[in-house]
Coordinates of C-alpha atoms in Angstrom, one line a residue:
M1 CA -58.7 113.7 -92.5
A2 CA -58.7 116.0 -89.7
S3 CA -60.4 113.3 -87.9
K4 CA -57.7 110.2 -88.8
K5 CA -54.7 112.7 -87.2
E6 CA -56.9 113.2 -83.8
K7 CA -56.6 109.7 -83.7
K8 CA -53.3 108.8 -83.6
P9 CA -52.6 111.2 -80.5
A10 CA -54.8 108.8 -78.9
K11 CA -53.5 105.6 -79.3
K12 CA -49.9 106.3 -79.2
I13 CA -51.6 107.8 -75.1
E14 CA -53.2 104.2 -74.4
E15 CA -49.7 102.4 -75.8
K16 CA -48.2 104.4 -73.4
K17 CA -50.2 103.8 -70.6
A18 CA -50.3 100.1 -71.3
E19 CA -46.7 100.3 -71.7
K20 CA -46.7 102.2 -68.2
K21 CA -49.0 99.4 -66.5
T22 CA -47.0 96.9 -67.8
E23 CA -43.4 98.7 -65.8
K24 CA -45.9 99.3 -63.2
K25 CA -46.4 95.3 -63.1
I26 CA -42.6 94.5 -63.6
V27 CA -41.6 96.5 -60.3
E28 CA -44.3 95.6 -58.3
K29 CA -43.3 91.5 -59.5
K30 CA -40.3 92.2 -58.4
T31 CA -40.8 94.6 -55.1
E32 CA -43.0 91.0 -54.9
K33 CA -39.9 88.3 -54.7
K34 CA -37.4 90.9 -53.0
V35 CA -39.8 90.8 -50.0
I36 CA -40.4 87.3 -50.1
E37 CA -37.2 86.1 -50.1
K38 CA -36.3 88.9 -47.2
K39 CA -39.0 87.1 -45.6
K40 CA -37.8 83.5 -46.3
L41 CA -34.1 84.7 -44.7
L42 CA -35.6 86.5 -41.8
G43 CA -37.2 82.6 -41.0
K44 CA -33.9 81.1 -41.4
K45 CA -32.8 83.8 -39.2
Q46 CA -35.5 82.7 -36.3
L47 CA -35.6 79.1 -36.9
T48 CA -31.2 79.1 -36.7
E49 CA -31.6 81.7 -33.3
K50 CA -34.4 79.5 -32.3
K51 CA -32.3 76.1 -32.5
S52 CA -29.6 77.6 -30.5
I53 CA -31.6 79.3 -28.1
A54 CA -32.9 75.1 -27.7
K55 CA -30.0 73.7 -27.6
K56 CA -27.9 71.8 -24.9
E57 CA -24.7 72.0 -24.1
P58 CA -22.6 70.4 -26.0
E59 CA -22.2 66.6 -26.2
E60 CA -19.1 66.2 -24.3
D61 CA -20.4 68.5 -21.4
E62 CA -23.9 65.8 -20.6
F63 CA -22.1 63.2 -18.7
E64 CA -20.8 64.6 -15.8
E65 CA -23.2 62.6 -13.6
I66 CA -21.5 60.0 -13.4
S67 CA -19.7 58.7 -9.7
D68 CA -16.5 58.6 -8.4
K69 CA -16.6 54.4 -8.3
E70 CA -17.9 54.3 -12.2
L71 CA -14.9 56.7 -12.5
A72 CA -12.3 54.9 -10.7
N73 CA -13.6 51.4 -12.7
F74 CA -13.8 53.4 -15.8
E75 CA -11.3 52.1 -19.2
I76 CA -12.1 52.1 -22.8
E77 CA -12.1 48.0 -24.5
G78 CA -8.9 47.6 -26.7
I79 CA -7.2 51.0 -25.5
D80 CA -4.1 50.5 -22.5
M81 CA -5.3 53.3 -20.4
E82 CA -1.7 54.0 -18.3
K83 CA -0.4 54.5 -22.0
L84 CA -4.0 57.0 -23.0
T85 CA -3.5 58.7 -19.8
A86 CA 0.3 59.9 -20.4
N87 CA -0.6 60.8 -24.4
V88 CA -2.9 63.3 -23.0
R89 CA -1.0 64.9 -19.8
N90 CA 2.0 65.4 -22.6
I91 CA -0.4 67.0 -25.1
V92 CA -2.1 68.8 -22.6
T93 CA 1.4 70.0 -21.0
K94 CA 3.0 71.1 -24.7
S95 CA -0.7 72.7 -25.0
G96 CA 0.9 75.1 -21.8
D97 CA -0.7 78.2 -20.1
E98 CA -3.0 78.3 -22.8
G99 CA -4.8 74.5 -22.7
I100 CA -6.6 73.1 -25.3
F101 CA -10.1 72.3 -25.9
Q102 CA -11.9 69.2 -24.5
S103 CA -12.8 68.4 -28.1
D104 CA -9.5 68.8 -30.1
L105 CA -8.3 67.2 -28.1
W106 CA -10.2 64.1 -28.5
K107 CA -10.3 64.1 -31.7
K108 CA -6.4 64.3 -32.1
M109 CA -6.8 60.8 -29.7
K110 CA -9.3 59.7 -32.1
L111 CA -11.6 59.0 -28.7
T112 CA -15.6 59.5 -28.7
S113 CA -16.6 63.0 -26.7
R114 CA -18.4 60.5 -24.4
D115 CA -15.4 58.6 -23.7
G116 CA -13.1 61.6 -23.7
S117 CA -15.4 63.1 -21.0
R118 CA -15.2 60.8 -18.8
L119 CA -11.4 60.6 -19.4
A120 CA -10.5 64.4 -18.8
L121 CA -13.0 64.0 -15.5
K122 CA -11.1 61.0 -13.9
L123 CA -7.8 62.7 -14.8
E124 CA -9.0 66.5 -13.1
R125 CA -10.2 64.5 -10.3
Q126 CA -6.8 62.6 -9.6
N127 CA -5.3 66.0 -10.0
M128 CA -3.7 65.2 -13.3
I129 CA -5.6 67.9 -15.4
K130 CA -7.5 71.5 -14.6
R131 CA -11.4 71.5 -16.6
E132 CA -11.7 75.6 -17.4
K133 CA -15.5 76.3 -18.6
V134 CA -15.3 78.0 -21.7
L135 CA -17.7 79.1 -23.8
E136 CA -16.6 78.8 -27.4
N137 CA -18.7 79.8 -30.6
G138 CA -21.8 80.0 -29.0
R139 CA -20.5 77.0 -26.7
W140 CA -20.6 76.6 -23.6
T141 CA -17.0 73.8 -23.6
Y142 CA -13.7 73.2 -21.5
K143 CA -10.5 74.0 -21.6
L144 CA -8.1 71.2 -20.4
K145 CA -5.0 72.6 -18.7
I146 CA -1.7 70.8 -17.1
S147 CA -2.0 70.9 -12.8
H148 CA 1.1 71.0 -11.8
A149 CA 3.7 71.2 -14.3
P150 CA 5.9 68.0 -14.3
V151 CA 9.4 67.9 -12.6
T152 CA 12.3 68.2 -14.9
T153 CA 16.2 68.0 -14.2
Q154 CA 16.8 71.1 -16.6
S155 CA 15.8 73.7 -13.9
I156 CA 18.4 71.9 -11.2
E157 CA 21.7 71.0 -13.3
A158 CA 23.5 74.1 -13.0
A159 CA 22.7 74.4 -9.4
P160 CA 26.9 75.0 -7.8
C161 CA 25.7 72.6 -4.9
L162 CA 25.9 69.8 -7.0
I163 CA 29.5 70.1 -7.6
S164 CA 30.3 72.3 -4.2
P165 CA 33.6 71.0 -2.7
V166 CA 31.7 72.0 0.8
E167 CA 28.2 70.6 0.1
S168 CA 29.0 68.3 2.7
K169 CA 29.4 70.8 5.2
C170 CA 26.5 72.9 4.2
T171 CA 23.4 74.1 7.5
L172 CA 20.5 75.9 7.3
E173 CA 22.0 76.9 10.4
G174 CA 25.7 76.3 9.7
E175 CA 28.1 78.9 8.5
I176 CA 28.0 77.3 5.4
S177 CA 24.4 77.5 4.6
P178 CA 22.1 77.9 1.2
R179 CA 20.4 81.4 3.1
T180 CA 23.5 82.8 2.6
C181 CA 26.0 81.5 -0.1
P182 CA 26.4 83.6 -3.2
L183 CA 27.1 80.9 -5.7
I184 CA 23.4 80.1 -5.3
E185 CA 22.7 83.9 -5.1
Q186 CA 24.2 84.2 -8.4
W187 CA 22.6 80.8 -9.5
V188 CA 18.9 81.8 -9.0
I189 CA 19.4 85.1 -10.2
T190 CA 21.1 83.9 -13.6
E191 CA 18.0 81.2 -14.1
F192 CA 15.8 83.5 -13.4
T193 CA 16.7 85.9 -16.3
N194 CA 17.2 83.2 -18.5
V195 CA 13.5 82.7 -17.8
K196 CA 12.2 85.8 -18.2
K197 CA 14.2 85.9 -21.9
P198 CA 11.6 85.6 -24.9
K199 CA 12.3 82.6 -26.9
K200 CA 13.6 83.5 -30.1

């Protein structure tokens, strides 16, 4: 009887040892799996970084080596270039001081990056727009801004000169002069104040 009782604890010890070994193997497998996943993630990250380093500048910047003659003769088949140029200038003008990304404009105009880049260069050389190189989302691109704000009649509509009864006698050195005119002074102050007021 005594020998049977002694065997039972030995059996339990062996079972516990076997359980611990099984648990240890499970933990090891989980740890190994995590290490493999981590290595995969690191590998993907390194590959992405390598690609971004090796990556050229965006397509839209690749066509700058073009002669003045080629640019002057540049046309897009089946498109009215005058109308296209006017549309581009309108969009760039409306973008204001903030400007518009070159790629965004070409998407709006449904142009290829190649045609868009050449058109931008052509307009820049004609002094219609300015291109500013900027880094956006890790890649170099251009922002397009208008070179000169288009002149509108709104800026002179309220000018007192247009309705002045003595306008014909007004000269720089005369008794009636824009340099001493109180009406012009008041008009300039009013216009400046209106410009400074925030739009609601």
